[in-house]
Coordinates of N, CA and C in Angstrom, one line a residue:
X1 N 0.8 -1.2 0.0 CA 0.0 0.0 0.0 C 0.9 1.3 0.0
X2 N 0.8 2.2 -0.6 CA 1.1 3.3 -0.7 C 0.0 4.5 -0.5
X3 N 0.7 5.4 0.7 CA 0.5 6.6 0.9 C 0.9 7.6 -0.1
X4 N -0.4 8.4 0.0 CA 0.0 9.8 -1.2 C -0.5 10.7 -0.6
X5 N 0.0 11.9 -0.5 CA -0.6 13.3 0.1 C -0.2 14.2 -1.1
X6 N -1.4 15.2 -1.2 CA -1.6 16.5 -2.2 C -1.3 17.5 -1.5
X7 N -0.6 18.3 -2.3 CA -0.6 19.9 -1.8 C -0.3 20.3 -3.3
X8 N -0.7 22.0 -3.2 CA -1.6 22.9 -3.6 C -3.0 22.9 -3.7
X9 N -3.4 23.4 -4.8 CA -4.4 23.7 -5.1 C -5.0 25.0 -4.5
X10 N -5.8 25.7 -4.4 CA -6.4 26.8 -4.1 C -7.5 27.9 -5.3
X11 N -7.0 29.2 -5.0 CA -7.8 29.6 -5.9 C -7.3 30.5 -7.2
X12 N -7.5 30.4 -8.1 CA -6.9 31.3 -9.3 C -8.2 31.8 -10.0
X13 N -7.8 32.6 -11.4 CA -8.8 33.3 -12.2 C -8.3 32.9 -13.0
X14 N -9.7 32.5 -13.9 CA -9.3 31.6 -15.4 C -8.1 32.6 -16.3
X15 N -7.2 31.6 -17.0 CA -6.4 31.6 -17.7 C -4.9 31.7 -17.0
X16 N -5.0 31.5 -15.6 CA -3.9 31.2 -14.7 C -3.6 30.0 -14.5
X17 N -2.4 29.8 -13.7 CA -1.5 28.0 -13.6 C -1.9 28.0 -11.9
X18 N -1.6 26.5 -11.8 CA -1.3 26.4 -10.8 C -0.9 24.8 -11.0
X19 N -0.3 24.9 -9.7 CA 1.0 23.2 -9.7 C 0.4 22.9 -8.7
X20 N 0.5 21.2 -8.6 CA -0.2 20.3 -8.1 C 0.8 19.2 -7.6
X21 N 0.9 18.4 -6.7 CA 2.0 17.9 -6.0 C 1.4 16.8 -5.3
X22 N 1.8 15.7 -5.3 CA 1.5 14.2 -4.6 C 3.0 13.7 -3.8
X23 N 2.9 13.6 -3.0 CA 4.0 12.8 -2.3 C 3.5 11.2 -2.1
X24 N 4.9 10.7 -2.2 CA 4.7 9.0 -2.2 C 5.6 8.4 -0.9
X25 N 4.7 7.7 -0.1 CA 5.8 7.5 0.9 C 6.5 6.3 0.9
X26 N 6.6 5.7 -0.1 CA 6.9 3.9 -0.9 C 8.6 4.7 -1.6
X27 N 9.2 3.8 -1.5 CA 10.5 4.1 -1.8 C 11.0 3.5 -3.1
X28 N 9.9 2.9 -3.3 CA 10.2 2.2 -5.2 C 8.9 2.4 -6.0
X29 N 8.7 2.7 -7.3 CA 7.9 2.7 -7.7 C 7.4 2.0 -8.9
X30 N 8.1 1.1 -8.6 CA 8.2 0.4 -9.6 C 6.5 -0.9 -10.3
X31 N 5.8 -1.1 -10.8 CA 4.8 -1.5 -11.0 C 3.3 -0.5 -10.9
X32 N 3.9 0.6 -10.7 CA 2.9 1.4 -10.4 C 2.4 2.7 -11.2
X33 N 1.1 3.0 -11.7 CA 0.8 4.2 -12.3 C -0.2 5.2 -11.5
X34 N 0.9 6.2 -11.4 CA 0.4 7.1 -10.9 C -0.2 8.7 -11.8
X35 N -1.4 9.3 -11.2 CA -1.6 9.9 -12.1 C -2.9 10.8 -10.9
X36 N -3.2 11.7 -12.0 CA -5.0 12.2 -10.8 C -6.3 11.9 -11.8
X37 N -7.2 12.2 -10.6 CA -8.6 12.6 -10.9 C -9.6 13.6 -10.2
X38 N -10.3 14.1 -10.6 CA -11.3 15.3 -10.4 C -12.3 14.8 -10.2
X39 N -13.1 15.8 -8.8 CA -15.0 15.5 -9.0 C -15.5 16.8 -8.6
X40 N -16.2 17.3 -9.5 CA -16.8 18.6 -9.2 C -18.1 18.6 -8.8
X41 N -18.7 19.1 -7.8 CA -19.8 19.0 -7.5 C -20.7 18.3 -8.0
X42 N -21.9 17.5 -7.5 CA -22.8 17.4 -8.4 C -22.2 16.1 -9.6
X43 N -20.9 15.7 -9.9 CA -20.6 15.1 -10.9 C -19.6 13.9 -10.3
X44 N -19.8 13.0 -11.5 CA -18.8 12.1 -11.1 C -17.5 12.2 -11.2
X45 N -16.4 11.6 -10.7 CA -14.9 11.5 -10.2 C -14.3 11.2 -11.9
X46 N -13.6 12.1 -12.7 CA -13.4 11.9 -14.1 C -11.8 11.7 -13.8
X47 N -11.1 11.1 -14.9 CA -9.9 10.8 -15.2 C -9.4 12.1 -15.7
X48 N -7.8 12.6 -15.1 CA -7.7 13.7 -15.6 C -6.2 13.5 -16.4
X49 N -5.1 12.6 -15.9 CA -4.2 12.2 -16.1 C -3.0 11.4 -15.4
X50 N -2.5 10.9 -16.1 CA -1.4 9.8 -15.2 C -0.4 9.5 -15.7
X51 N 0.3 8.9 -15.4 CA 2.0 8.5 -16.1 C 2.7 7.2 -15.4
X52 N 3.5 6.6 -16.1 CA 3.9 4.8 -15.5 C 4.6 5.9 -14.7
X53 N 5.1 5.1 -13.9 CA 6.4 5.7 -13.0 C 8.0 5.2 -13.6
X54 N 7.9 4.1 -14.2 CA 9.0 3.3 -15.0 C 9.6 4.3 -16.1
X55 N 8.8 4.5 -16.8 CA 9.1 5.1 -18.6 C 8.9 6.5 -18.2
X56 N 8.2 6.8 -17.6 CA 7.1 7.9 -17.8 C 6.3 8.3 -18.4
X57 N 5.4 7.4 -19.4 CA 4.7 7.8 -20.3 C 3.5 8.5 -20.1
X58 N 2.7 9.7 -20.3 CA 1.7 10.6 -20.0 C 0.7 9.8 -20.8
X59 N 0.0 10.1 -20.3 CA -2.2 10.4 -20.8 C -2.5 10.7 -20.0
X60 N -3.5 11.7 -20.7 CA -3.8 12.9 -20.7 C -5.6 12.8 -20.9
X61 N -6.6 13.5 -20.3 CA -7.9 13.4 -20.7 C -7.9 14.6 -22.1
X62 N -9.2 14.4 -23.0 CA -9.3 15.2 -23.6 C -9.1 16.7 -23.2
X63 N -9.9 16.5 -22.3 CA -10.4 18.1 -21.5 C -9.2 18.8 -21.1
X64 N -8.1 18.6 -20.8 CA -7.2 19.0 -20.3 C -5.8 18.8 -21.2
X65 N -5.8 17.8 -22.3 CA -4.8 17.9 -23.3 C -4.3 18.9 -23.8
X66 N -3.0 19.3 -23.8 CA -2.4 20.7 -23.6 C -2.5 21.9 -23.2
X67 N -3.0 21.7 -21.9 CA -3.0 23.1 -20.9 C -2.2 22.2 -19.7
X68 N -2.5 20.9 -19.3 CA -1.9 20.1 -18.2 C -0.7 19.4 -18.7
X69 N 0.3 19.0 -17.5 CA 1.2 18.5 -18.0 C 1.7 17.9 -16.9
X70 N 1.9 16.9 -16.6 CA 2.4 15.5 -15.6 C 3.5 15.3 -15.5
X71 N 4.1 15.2 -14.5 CA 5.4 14.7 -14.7 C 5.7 14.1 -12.9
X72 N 6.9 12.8 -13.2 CA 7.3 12.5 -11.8 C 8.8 12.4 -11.9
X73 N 9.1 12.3 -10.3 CA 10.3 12.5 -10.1 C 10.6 11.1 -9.2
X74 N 10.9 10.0 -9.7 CA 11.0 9.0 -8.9 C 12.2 8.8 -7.9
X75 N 13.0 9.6 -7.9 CA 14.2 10.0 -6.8 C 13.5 10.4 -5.9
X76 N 12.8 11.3 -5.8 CA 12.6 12.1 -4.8 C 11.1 11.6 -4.3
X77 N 10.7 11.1 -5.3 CA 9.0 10.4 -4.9 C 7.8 11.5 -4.7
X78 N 8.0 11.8 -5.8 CA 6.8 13.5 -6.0 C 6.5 13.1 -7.7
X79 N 4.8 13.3 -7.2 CA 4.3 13.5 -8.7 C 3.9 15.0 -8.9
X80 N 3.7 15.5 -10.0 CA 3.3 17.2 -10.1 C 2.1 17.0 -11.7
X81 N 1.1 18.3 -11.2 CA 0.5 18.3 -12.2 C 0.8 19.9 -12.4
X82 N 1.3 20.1 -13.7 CA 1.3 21.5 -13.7 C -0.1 22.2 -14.7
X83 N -0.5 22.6 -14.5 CA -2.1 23.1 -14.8 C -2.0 24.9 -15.2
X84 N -2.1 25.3 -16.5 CA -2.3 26.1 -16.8 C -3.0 26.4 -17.9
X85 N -3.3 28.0 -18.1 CA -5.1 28.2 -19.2 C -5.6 27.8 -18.2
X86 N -5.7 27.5 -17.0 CA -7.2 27.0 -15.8 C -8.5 27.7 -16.9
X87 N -9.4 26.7 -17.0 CA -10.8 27.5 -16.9 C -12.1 26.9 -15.8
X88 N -13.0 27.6 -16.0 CA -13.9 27.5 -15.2 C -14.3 26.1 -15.1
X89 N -14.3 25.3 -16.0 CA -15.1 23.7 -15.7 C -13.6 22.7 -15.1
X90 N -12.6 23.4 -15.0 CA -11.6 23.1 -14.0 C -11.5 22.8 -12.5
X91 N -12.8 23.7 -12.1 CA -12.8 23.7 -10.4 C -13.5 22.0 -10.4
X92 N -12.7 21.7 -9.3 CA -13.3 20.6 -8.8 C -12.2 20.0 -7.7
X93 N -12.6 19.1 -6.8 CA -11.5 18.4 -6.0 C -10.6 17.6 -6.5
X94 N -9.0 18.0 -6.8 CA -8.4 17.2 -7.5 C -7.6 15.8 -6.5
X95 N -7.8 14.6 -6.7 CA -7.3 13.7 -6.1 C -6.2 12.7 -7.0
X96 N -4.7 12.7 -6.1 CA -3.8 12.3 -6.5 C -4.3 10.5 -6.3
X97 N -3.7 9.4 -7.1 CA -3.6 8.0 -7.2 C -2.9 7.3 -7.5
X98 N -3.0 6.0 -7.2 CA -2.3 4.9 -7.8 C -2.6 3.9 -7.8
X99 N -2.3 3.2 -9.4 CA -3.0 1.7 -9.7 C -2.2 0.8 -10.2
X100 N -2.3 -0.5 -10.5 CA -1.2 -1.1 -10.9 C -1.1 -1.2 -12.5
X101 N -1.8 -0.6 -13.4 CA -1.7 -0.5 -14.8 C -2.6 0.9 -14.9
X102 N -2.4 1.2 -16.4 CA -2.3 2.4 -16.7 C -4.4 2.2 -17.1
X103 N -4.9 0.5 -17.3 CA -6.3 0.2 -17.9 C -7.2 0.7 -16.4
X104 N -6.3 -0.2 -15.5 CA -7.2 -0.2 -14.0 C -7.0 1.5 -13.5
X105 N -6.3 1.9 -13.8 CA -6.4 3.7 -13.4 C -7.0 4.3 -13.9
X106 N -7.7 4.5 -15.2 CA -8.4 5.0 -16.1 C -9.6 4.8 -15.8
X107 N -9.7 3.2 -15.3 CA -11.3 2.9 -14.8 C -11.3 3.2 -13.4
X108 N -10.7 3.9 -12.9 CA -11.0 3.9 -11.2 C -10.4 2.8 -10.5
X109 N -9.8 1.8 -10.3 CA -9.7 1.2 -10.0 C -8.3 1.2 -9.1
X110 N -8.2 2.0 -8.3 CA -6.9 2.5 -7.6 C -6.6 1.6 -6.3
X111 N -5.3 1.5 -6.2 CA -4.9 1.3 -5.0 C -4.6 1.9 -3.5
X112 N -4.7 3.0 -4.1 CA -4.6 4.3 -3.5 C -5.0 5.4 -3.8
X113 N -5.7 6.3 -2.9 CA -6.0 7.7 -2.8 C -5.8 8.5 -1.9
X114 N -5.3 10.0 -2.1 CA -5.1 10.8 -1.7 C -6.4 11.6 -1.4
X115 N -5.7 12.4 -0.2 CA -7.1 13.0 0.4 C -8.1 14.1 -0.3
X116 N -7.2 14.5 -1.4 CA -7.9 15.7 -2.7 C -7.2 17.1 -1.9
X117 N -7.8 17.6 -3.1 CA -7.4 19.5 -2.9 C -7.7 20.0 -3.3
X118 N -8.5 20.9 -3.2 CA -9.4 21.8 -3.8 C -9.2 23.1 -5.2
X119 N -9.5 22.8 -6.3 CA -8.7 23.6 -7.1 C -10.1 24.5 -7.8
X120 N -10.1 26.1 -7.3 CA -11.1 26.9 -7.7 C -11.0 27.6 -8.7
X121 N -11.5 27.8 -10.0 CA -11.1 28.7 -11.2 C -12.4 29.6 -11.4
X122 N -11.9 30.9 -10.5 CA -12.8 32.7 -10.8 C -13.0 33.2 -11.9
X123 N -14.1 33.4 -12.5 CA -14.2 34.2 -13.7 C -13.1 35.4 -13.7

């Protein structure tokens, strides 16, 4: 089992960035895809993006395909979402994860979740 904790998130006005940050308390990461997901009020928990921890390879949801950008640092055991262009259908609680393939992440199927963070985008 792996622990993950988020930090950032907060509040911005559309067309601003903001970085996103998961800590891993596992000291290998090896078999593991880590990545996030969002749930905005009222809506269900959508796939936003993820990356092996091995290769690094990204995917990316439509909605967010080149304004977000993923990346991890397996040295130091930090994932980051860097998020910028924010727009409005952006707010929602962002939760960091981890699954053991990139199919079972996509479908929800995590091993782990982080507690979320709240990410608000102001007209």
């Amino acid at each position: 089992q792996v622990h993950l904790a988020e930090s950032g998130g907060g509040l911005v006005q559309a067309g601003g960035s903001l970085g996103l940050s998961c800590a891993a308390s596992t000291h290998t990461f090896s078999g593991f895809v880590m990545g996030w997901f969002r749930q905005a009020p009222g809506k269900e928990r959508e796939f936003v993006a993820a990356i092996t921890l091995s290769l690094g390879t990204a995917y990316y949801a439509d909605s967010v395909k080149g304004r977000f950008t993923i990346s991890r640092d397996s040295a130091k055991k930090t994932m980051n979402l860097q998020m910028n262009n924010l727009k409005l259908e952006d707010t929602a609680v962002y939760y960091c994860a981890a699954a053991i393939n990139v199919a079972n992440f996509q479908k929800g199927n995590m091993g782990s979740w982080g507690q979320g963070t709240q990410v608000t985008v102001s007209p």
